[in-house]
Structure formats: structure tokens, C-alpha cells
Short mmCIF file of C-alpha atoms in Angstrom, two decimals:
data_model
loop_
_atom_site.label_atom_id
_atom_site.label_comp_id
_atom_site.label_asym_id
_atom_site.label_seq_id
_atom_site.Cartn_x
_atom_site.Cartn_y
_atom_site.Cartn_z
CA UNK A 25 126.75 -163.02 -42.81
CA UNK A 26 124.02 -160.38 -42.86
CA UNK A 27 121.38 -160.31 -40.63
CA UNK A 28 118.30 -161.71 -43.27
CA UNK A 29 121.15 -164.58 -43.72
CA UNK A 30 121.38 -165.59 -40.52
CA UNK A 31 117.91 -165.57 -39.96
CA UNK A 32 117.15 -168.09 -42.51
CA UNK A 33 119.95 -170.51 -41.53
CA UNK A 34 118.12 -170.79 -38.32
CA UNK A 35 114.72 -171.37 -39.88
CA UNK A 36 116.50 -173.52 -42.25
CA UNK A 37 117.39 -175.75 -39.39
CA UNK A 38 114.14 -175.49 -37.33
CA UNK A 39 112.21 -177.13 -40.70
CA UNK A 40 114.86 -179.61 -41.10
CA UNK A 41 114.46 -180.93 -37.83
CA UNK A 42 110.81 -180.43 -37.83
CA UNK A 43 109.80 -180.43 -41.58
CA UNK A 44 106.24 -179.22 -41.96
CA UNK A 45 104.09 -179.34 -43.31
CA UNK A 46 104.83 -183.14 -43.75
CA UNK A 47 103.99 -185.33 -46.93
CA UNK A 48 100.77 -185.02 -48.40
CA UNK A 49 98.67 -188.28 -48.01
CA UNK A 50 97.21 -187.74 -51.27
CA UNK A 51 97.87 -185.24 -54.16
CA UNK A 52 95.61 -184.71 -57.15
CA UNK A 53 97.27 -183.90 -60.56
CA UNK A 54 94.55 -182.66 -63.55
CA UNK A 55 95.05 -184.13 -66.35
CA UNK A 56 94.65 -180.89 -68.93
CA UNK A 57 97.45 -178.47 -68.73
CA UNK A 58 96.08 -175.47 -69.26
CA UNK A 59 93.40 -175.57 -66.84
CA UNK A 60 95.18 -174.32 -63.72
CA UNK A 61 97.17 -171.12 -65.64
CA UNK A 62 93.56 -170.70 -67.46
CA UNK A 63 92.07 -170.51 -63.97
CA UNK A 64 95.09 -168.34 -62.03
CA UNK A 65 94.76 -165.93 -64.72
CA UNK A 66 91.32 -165.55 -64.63
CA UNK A 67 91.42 -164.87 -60.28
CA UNK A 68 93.07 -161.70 -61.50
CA UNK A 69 90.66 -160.99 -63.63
CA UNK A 70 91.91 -161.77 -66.57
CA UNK A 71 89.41 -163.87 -68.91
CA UNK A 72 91.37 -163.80 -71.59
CA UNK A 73 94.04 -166.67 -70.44
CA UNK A 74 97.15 -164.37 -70.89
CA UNK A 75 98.78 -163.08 -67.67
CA UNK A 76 100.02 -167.05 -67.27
CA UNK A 77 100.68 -169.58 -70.18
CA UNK A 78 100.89 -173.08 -69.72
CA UNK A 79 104.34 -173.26 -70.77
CA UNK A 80 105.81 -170.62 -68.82
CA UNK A 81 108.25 -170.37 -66.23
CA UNK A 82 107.41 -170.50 -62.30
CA UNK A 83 109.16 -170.18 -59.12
CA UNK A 84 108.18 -171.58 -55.86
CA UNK A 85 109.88 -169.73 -53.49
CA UNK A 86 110.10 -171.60 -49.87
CA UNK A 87 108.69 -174.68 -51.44
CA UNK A 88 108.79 -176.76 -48.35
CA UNK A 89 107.68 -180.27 -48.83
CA UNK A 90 104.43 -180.04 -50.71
CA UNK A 91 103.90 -176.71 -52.34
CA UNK A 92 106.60 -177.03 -55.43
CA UNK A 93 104.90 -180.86 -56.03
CA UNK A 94 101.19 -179.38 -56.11
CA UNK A 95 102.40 -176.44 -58.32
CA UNK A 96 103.96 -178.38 -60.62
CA UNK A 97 101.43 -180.69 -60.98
CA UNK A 98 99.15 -178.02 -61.68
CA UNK A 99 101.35 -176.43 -64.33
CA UNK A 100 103.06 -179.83 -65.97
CA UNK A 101 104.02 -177.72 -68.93
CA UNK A 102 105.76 -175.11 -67.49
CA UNK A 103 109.28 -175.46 -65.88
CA UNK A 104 109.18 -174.98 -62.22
CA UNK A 105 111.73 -174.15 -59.82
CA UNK A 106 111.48 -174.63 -55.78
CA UNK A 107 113.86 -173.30 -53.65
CA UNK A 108 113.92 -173.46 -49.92
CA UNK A 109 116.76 -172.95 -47.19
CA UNK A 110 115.86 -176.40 -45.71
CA UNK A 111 118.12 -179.67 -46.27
CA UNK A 112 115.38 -181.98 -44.72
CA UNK A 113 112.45 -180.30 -46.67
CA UNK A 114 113.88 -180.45 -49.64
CA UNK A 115 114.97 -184.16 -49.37
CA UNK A 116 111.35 -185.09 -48.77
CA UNK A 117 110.34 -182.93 -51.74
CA UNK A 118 112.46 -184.54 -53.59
CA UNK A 119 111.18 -187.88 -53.17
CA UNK A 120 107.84 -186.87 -54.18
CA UNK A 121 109.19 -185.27 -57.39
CA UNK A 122 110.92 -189.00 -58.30
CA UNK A 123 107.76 -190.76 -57.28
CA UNK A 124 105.66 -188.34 -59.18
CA UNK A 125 107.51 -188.08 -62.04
CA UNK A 126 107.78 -184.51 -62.21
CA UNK A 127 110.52 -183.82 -64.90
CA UNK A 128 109.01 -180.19 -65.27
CA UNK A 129 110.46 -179.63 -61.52
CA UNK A 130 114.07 -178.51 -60.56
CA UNK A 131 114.60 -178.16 -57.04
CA UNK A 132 117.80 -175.99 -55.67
CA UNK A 133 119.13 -175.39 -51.70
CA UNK A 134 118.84 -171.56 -51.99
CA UNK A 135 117.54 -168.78 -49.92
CA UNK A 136 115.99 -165.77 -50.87
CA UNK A 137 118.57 -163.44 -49.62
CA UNK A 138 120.70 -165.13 -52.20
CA UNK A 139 118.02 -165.29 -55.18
CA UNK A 140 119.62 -163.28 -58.20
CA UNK A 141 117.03 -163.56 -60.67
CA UNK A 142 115.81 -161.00 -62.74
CA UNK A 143 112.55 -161.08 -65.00
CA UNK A 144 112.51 -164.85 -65.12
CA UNK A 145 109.06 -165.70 -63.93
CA UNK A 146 105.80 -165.39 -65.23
CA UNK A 147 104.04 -166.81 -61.57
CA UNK A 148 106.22 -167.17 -58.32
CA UNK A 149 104.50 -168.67 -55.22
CA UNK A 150 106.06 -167.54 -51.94
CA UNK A 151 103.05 -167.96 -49.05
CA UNK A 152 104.79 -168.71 -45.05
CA UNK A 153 108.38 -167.26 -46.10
CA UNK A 154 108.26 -163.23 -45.52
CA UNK A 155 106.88 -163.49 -41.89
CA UNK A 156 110.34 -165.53 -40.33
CA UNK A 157 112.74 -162.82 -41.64
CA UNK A 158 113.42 -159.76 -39.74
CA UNK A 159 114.19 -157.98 -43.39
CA UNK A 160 111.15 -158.93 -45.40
CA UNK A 161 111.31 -156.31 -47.28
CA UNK A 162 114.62 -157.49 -48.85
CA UNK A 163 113.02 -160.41 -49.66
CA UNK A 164 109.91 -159.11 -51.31
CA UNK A 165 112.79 -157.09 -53.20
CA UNK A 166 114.21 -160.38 -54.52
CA UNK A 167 110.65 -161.87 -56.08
CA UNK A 168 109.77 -158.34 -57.43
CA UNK A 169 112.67 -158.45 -59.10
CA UNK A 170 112.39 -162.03 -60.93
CA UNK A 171 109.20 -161.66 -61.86
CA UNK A 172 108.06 -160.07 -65.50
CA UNK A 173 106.47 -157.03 -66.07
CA UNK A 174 102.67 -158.67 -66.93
CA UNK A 175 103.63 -162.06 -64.01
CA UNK A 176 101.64 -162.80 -60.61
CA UNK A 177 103.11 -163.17 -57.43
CA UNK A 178 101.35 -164.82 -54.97
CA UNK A 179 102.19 -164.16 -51.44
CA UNK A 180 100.70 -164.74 -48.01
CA UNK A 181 102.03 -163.62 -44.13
CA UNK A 182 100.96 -163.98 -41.36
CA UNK A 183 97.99 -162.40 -40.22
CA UNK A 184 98.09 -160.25 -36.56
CA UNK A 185 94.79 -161.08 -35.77
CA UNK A 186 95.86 -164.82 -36.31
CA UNK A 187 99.17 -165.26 -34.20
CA UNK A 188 98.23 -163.37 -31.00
CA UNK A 189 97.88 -166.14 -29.06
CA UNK A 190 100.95 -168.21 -30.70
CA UNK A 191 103.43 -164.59 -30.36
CA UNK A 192 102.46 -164.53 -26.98
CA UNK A 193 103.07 -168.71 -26.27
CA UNK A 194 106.18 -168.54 -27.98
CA UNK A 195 107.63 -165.44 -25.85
CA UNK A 196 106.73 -166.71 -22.58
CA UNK A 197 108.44 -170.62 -23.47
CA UNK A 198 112.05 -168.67 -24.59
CA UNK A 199 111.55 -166.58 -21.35
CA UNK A 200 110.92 -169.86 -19.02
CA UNK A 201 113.28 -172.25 -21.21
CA UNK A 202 116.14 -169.67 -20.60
CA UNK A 203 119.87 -170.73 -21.21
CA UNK A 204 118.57 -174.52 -21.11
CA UNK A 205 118.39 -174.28 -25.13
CA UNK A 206 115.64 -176.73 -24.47
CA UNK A 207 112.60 -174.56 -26.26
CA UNK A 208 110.80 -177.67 -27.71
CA UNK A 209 110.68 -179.21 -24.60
CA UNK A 210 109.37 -176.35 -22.70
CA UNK A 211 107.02 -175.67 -24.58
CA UNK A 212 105.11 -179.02 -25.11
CA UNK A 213 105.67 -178.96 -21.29
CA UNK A 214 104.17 -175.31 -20.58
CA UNK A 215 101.36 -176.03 -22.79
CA UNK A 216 100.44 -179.25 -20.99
CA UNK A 217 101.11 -177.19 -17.11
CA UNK A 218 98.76 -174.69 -18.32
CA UNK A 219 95.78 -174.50 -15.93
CA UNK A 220 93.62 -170.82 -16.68
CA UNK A 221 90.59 -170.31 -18.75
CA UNK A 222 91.86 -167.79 -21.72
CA UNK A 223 91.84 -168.22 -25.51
CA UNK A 224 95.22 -168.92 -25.21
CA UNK A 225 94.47 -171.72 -23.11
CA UNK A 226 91.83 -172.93 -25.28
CA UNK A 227 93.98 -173.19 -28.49
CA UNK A 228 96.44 -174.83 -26.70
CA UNK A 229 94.04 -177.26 -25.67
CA UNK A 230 93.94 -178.27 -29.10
CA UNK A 231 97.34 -179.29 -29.98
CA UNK A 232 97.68 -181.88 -26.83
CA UNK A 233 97.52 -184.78 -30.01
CA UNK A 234 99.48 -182.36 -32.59
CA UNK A 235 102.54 -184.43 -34.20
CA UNK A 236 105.66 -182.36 -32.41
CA UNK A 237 106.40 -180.69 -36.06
CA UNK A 238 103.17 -179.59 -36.52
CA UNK A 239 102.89 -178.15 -32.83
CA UNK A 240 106.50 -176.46 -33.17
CA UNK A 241 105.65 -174.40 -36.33
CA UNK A 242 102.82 -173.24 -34.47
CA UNK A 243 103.41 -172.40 -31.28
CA UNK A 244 107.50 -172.80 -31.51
CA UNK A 245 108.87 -171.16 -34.46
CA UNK A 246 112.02 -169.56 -33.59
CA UNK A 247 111.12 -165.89 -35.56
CA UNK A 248 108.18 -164.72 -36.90
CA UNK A 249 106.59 -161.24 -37.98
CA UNK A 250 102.69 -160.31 -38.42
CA UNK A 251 100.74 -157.84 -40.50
CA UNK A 252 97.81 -156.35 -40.94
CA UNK A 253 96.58 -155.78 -44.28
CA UNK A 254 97.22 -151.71 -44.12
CA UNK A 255 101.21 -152.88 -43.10
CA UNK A 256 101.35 -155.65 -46.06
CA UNK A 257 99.98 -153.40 -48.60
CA UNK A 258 102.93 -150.76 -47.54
CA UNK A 259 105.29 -153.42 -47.70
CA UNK A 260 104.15 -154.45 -51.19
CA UNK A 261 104.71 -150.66 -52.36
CA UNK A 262 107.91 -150.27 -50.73
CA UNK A 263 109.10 -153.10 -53.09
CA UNK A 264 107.42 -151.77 -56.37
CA UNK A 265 104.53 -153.93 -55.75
CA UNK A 266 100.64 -153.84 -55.42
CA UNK A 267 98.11 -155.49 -53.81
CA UNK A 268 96.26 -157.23 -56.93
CA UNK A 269 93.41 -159.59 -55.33
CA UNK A 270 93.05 -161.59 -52.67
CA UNK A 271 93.66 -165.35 -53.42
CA UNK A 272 91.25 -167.64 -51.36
CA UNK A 273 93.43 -170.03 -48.95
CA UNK A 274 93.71 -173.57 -49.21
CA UNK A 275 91.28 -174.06 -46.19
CA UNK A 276 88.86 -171.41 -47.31
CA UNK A 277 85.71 -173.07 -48.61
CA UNK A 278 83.45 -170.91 -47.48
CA UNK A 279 82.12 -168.31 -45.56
CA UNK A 280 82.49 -164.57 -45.10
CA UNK A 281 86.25 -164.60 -44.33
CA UNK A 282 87.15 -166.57 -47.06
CA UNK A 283 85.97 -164.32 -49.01
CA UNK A 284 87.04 -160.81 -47.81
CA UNK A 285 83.76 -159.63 -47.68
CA UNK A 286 81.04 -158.51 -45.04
CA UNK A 287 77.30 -158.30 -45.19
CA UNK A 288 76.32 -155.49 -43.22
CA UNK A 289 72.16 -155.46 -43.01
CA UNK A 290 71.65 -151.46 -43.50
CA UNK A 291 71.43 -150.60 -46.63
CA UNK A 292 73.31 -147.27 -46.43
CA UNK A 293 76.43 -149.04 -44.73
CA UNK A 294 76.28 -151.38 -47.16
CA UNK A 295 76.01 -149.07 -50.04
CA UNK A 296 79.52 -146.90 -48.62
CA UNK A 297 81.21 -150.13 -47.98
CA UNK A 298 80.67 -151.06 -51.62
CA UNK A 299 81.43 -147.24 -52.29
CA UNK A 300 85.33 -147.72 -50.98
CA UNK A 301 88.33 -148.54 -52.65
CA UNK A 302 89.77 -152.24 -52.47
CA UNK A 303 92.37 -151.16 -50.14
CA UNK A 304 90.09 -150.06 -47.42
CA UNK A 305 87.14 -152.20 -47.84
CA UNK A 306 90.04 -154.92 -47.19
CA UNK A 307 91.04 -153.54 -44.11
CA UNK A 308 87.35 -152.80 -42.64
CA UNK A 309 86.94 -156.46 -43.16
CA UNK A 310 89.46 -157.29 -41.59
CA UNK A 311 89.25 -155.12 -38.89
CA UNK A 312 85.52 -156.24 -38.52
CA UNK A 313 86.02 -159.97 -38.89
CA UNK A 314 89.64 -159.76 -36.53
CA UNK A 315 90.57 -163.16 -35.46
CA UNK A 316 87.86 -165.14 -38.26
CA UNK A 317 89.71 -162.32 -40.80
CA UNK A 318 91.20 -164.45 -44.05
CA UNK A 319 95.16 -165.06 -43.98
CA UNK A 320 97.41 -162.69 -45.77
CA UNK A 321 97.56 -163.94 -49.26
CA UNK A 322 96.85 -162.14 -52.00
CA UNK A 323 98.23 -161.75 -56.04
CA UNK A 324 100.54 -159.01 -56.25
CA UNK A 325 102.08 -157.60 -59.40
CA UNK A 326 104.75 -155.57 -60.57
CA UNK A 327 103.30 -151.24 -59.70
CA UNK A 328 105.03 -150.78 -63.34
CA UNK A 329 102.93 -153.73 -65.10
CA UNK A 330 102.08 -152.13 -68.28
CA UNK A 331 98.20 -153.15 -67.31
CA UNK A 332 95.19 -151.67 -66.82
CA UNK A 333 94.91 -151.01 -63.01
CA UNK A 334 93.67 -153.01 -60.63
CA UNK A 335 90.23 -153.03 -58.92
CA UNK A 336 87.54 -155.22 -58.06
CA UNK A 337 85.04 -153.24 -60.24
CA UNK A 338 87.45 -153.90 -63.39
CA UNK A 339 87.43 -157.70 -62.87
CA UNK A 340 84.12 -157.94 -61.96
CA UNK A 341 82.95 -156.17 -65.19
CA UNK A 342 85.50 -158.15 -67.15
CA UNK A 343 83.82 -161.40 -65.59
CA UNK A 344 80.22 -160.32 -66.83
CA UNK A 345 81.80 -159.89 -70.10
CA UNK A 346 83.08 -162.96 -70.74
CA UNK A 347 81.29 -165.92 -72.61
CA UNK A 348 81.59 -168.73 -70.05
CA UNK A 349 81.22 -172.72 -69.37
CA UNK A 350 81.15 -175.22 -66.85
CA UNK A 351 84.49 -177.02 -66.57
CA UNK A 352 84.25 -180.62 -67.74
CA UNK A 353 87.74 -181.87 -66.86
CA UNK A 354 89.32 -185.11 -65.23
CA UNK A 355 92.30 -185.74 -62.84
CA UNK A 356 94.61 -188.02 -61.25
CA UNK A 357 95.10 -188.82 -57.78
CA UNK A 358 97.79 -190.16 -55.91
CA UNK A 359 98.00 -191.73 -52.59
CA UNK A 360 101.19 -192.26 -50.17
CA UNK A 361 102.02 -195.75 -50.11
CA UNK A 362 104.63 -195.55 -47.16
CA UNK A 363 107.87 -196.48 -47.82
CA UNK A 364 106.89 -197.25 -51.60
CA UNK A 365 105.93 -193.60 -51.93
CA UNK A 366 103.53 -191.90 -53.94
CA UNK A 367 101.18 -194.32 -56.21
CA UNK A 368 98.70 -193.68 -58.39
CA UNK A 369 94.97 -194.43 -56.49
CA UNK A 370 92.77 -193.24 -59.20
CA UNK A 371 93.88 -193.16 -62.69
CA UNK A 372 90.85 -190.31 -63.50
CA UNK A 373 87.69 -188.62 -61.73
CA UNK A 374 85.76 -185.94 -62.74
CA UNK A 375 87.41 -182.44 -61.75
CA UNK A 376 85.59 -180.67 -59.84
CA UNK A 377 84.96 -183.11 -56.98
CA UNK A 378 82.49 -180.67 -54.92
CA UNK A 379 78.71 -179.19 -55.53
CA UNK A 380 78.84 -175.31 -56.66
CA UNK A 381 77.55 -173.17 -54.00
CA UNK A 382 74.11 -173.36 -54.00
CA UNK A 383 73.23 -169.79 -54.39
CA UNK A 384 75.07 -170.09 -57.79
CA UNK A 385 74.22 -173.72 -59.06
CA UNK A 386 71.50 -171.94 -61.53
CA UNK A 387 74.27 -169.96 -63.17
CA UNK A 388 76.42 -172.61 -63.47
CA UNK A 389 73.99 -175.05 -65.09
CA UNK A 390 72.86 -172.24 -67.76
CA UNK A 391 76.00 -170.83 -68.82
CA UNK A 392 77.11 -171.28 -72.35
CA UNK A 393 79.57 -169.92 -74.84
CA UNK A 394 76.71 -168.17 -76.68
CA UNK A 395 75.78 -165.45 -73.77
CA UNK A 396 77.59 -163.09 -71.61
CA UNK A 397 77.60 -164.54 -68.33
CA UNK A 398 76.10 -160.66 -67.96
CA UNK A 399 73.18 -161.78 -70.48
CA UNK A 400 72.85 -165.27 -68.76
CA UNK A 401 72.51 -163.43 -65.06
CA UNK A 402 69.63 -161.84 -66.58
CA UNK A 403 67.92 -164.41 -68.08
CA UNK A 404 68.01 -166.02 -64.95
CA UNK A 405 67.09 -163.34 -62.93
CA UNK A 406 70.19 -163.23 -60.36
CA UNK A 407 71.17 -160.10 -58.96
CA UNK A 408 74.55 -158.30 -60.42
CA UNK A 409 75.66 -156.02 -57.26
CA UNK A 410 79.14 -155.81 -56.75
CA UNK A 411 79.18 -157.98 -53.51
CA UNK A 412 77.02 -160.55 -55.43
CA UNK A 413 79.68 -160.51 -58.50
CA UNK A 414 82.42 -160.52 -56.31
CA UNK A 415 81.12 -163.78 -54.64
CA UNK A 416 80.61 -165.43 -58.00
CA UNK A 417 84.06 -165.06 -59.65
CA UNK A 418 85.68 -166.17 -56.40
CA UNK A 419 83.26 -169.45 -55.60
CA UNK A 420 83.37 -170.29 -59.65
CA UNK A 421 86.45 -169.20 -61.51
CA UNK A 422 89.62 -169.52 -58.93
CA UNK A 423 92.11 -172.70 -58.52
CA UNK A 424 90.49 -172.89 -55.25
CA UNK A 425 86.42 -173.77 -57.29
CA UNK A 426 87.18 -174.73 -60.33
CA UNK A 427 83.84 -174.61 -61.72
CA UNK A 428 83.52 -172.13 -64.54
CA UNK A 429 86.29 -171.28 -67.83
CA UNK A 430 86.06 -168.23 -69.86
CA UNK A 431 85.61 -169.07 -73.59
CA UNK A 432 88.32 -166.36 -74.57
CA UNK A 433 87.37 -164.79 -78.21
#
């Protein structure tokens, strides 16, 4: 057994007896197929609908409990595969795809040191995996490999300005828990003996009602790496791969860290902030923003794509391009019933559930199939700055606000 394997035996035990994240109390499944693709494609910029299809094929890799049902809800015409190393994961998963009847969704016990696919997926989701492996780059290897030339990968490790705190927790419990093997225990233990006034501390603080899975993948999880942007960028090249976009988080609603961005209030630092590359205004806002910095996730694709390159500039133009609308669409929740399962609580409801931003509401009411949303920015008077543009495609045209739809020629 190499190394990598070994590794994710042990993680595939530490989520089987502490499975997390656990079943989602309620899942939401939109009821027009192409939506979701329509809307991935267009967070790469995109606005044309073609980097993913509705009926393509996708891999969620490390599905866990949740992530393979919500994916395949979200793309019910393509056939989707989740693979994870954990037994008790994938049992739970499992009962959500009966309950949810998810026939697009094939689930298989398989790790990624294992994986042998090659050029199979137009989308593969892989966000919490990379970090517990002390070969990531073998890993990253494996998706590069199984994904086609024009397919996204979506990706997200752990950020170092996130687990600081948790690194440190986690080294001192192994160090006090010794050749007891008792880890959980000493660490729900340490964290309740804890009596100083540090961050540390003060996040700890926070988990004293935690559910014991949710506080072991925290502050317990038996291997873990952490990168800055700079390092996950270098690990994406190493593998043939490049930074494409960063992909808002599921937690990200708002705010200047969602949204890899800074205002800086000088107009000449502003204007050479805006004057860098991607790469490095990422990592100045990162570096700026430290431990309120966005996670790790971004789109990757293949460095041999046989597509333009990459750049914010490029999508935002293509964005101002495009002949727009508001998206009118409906979806269906479900709710978890206890032991019955998942059952349907609202047959439809309008999709999207929350207000636009407000700073972008005016756009949103006026756009129409007729205008650029260039030509409908300046009818309306709204500034078209890079930082401004930026803002708009992520807070209107991502999975995470799904307000706006290209019209695609």
C-alpha cells in the first residue's frame, strides 16, 4: 500500500465513524435542467452555454453525504458519478439517492488514488478531498486526467489563513492524547480545560454545543494540508492545470471575501490593483483580507484546453456582450422526514428565493434580450469598471445568485 493509499483508508474511517457533513435537512431540486450547466458555464465566462451540457457526464469526487445528491439534482440530465473512500458516507448518500429518486446518480466505494479515468468528464466536483492527502498532487493528477479537454473542475483546499488555529488544536491533542489512542476524547476534553484569552480560545469557545462529528472534522481530523493561493496555483500547474475563476462558496453571500476583491480608497492603488494579473490580484487579496480571505475553491481547467485564455478582463467583456434576462424559474424542495427520509415539502417556488443585491436590482429589472447588458449599463447609467463588472457577473450569473441567463445567439 502506497503512502496516498494509506492515507485515505484512515480518512476513510475517520468519516465513517464521524460522517460529516451529516444529512441535509432540506435540499432544493430546480425543476429546468439546463439551468444549473447554463449557469456553471457562464461563472467561467462562458455565455454561450457550451463548456457544460445538460446531458453530460459529471464526477463528484469525495462526494460525502450531500454533495453528489445536490449535484445531481442540479444536473438531472446528466449521469453523475460520486465516489468517496467512506463506507458510512456513502451509505447515507445512498439513502438520499433512493428517497430522491435520483436514477441519474451511480455511487461507487473508490478512492482517488485508484481513479483510472481518462477524458470522461465534462464537470468533476472535488472541494475538502486534496487537503487530507500527503500526495495531493497525485490526486489532482487523477481528475486532470478524467476530465475533457474544454471540462471544469471545481476544486477547493483548505485555506492557511483558515486552519491556523484548528493545525495548531489538533497538534497539541495528538501530543497530550499520546499512546492512549483516545484523540476524540482529548480533544473535546482539552477544548473544554482550556482557560487563556487567544483566538484559539475563542473559536473553541464556539464548538462547546458542536455535534461530536461536526467538532472532529474541525478541530480533529487525523491529516490535513493548507495552501495559500500562490501554493494552489503551483499545484494546479504541476498537474497540467490552471487556475480558471474563483467559484463563490456555499456560505459566501456577500461581502468583500466572497468575492475576491478589495476596495482600496486611493485611487492610484486602486487603479494598479486593477492593473495586475488574476494571479496576483488573488493573492494581494488574500494576503490583505488573511483570516476573512475566501476558501480555496476555484474552476480549474485543463493548461491544454483548446480555449481562449483565461482572465477576468475576457469574461468580463464577454458578460457585457451578452444579451441577458432575469431568470424566471421554479423548484422543488425537499425536507428530511426522519426515519421516512427525504419528502417532498414544496412541490414548486419561484427560483431565486433571495432579493438581488441592491446595488444591482436596476440592472436586473431592465435587462432584456434586445440590449447588450453593455448597452443596458448605459442606459441606466451604472458604472462599467472592472471591479464593478466583476461584482456583477459573480452576484447575478453564478449557481451561487442565480439571477440573470445569457440569451445565447
Amino acid at each position: 500500500m502506497n503512502p496516498s493509499n494509506g492515507h485515505e483508508a484512515v480518512i476513510g474511517g475517520f468519516y465513517t465513524e464521524s460522517p460529516y457533513p451529516w444529512r441535509a435537512h432540506t435540499l432544493q431540486q430546480p425543476l429546468d435542467p439546463e439551468l444549473y450547466p447554463a449557469l456553471l458555464s457562464q461563472a467561467v465566462g462562458d455565455f454561450g452555454h457550451r463548456r457544460v451540457g445538460p446531458d453530460g457526464a459529471v464526477w463528484v469526487a469525495g462526494c460525502g453525504v450531500n454533495q453528489a445528491l445536490i449535484t445531481a439534482q442540479r444536473h438531472p440530465a446528466a449521469r453523475v458519478v460520486g465516489t468517496d473512500v467512506s463506507e458510512g458516507s456513502l451509505a447515507l448518500c445512498n439513502e438520499g439517492r433512493k428517497e430522491l429518486s435520483l436514477d441519474n446518480l451511480e455511487l461507487r466505494k473508490e478512492g482517488l488514488t485508484a481513479a483510472r479515468y481518462h477524458e470522461e468528464f465534462d464537470y468533476i466536483v472535488c472541494t475538502g478531498v486534496l487537503h487530507h492527502n500527503p500526495d495531493p498532487s497525485a490526486l489532482l493528477q487523477r481528475l486532470a486526467a478524467a476530465l475533457r479537454p474544454t471540462g471544469v473542475l471545481e476544486v477547493m483546499v483548505y485555506n492557511t489563513y483558515h486552519r491556523r488555529n484548528p493545525v495548531a488544536f489538533q497538534q497539541a491533542t495528538r501530543l497530550l492524547a499520546g499512546d492512549t489512542g483516545s484523540v476524540a476524547g482529548t480533544g473535546r476534553a482539552l477544548a473544554e480545560a482550556l482557560d487563556i484569552r487567544n483566538s484559539l480560545a475563542s473559536d473553541l469557545a464556539e464548538t462547546r454545543l458542536q455535534p461530536d462529528a461536526a467538532f472532529a472534522d474541525t478541530w480533529l481530523n487525523p491529516y490535513e494540508l493548507t495552501f495559500t493561493v500562490d501554493e494552489f496555483r503551483a499545484l494546479a500547474e504541476r498537474c497540467g492545470l490552471l487556475l480558471e475563476a474563483p467559484r463563490i462558496g456555499p456560505d459566501d453571500h456577500s461581502g468583500e471575501a466572497a468575492l475576491w476583491d478589495v476596495v482600496l480608497h486611493d485611487a492610484a492603488l486602486q487603479e494598479r490593483y486593477e492593473a495586475c494579473d488574476d494571479h496576483t490580484r488573488w493573492r494581494i487579496t488574500q494576503l490583505l483580507l488573511a483570516e476573512e480571505s475566501p476558501y480555496n475553491w476555484f474552476y480549474l481547467r485543463r493548461a491544454d484546453a483548446p480555449l481562449p485564455a483565461p482572465s477576468d478582463a475576457s469574461r468580463n467583456a464577454a458578460f457585457l456582450a451578452a444579451r441577458a434576462e432575469p431568470v424566471a424559474a421554479a423548484q422543488r424542495t425537499w425536507a428530511l422526514h426522519g426515519a421516512e427520509g427525504y419528502r417532498v415539502l414544496v412541490e414548486s417556488s419561484p427560483l431565486p428565493t433571495m432579493p438581488v443585491a441592491p446595488e444591482f436590482r436596476a440592472l436586473w429589472e431592465h435587462l432584456t434580450p434586445e440590449r447588450t447588458v453593455g448597452q443596458t449599463c448605459t442606459r441606466l447609467g451604472l458604472p462599467t469598471d472592472a471591479q464593478t463588472v466583476r461584482r456583477m457577473r459573480a452576484q447575478l450569473t453564478t449557481p451561487e445568485f442565480p439571477y440573470v441567463l445569457s440569451v445565447p445567439a
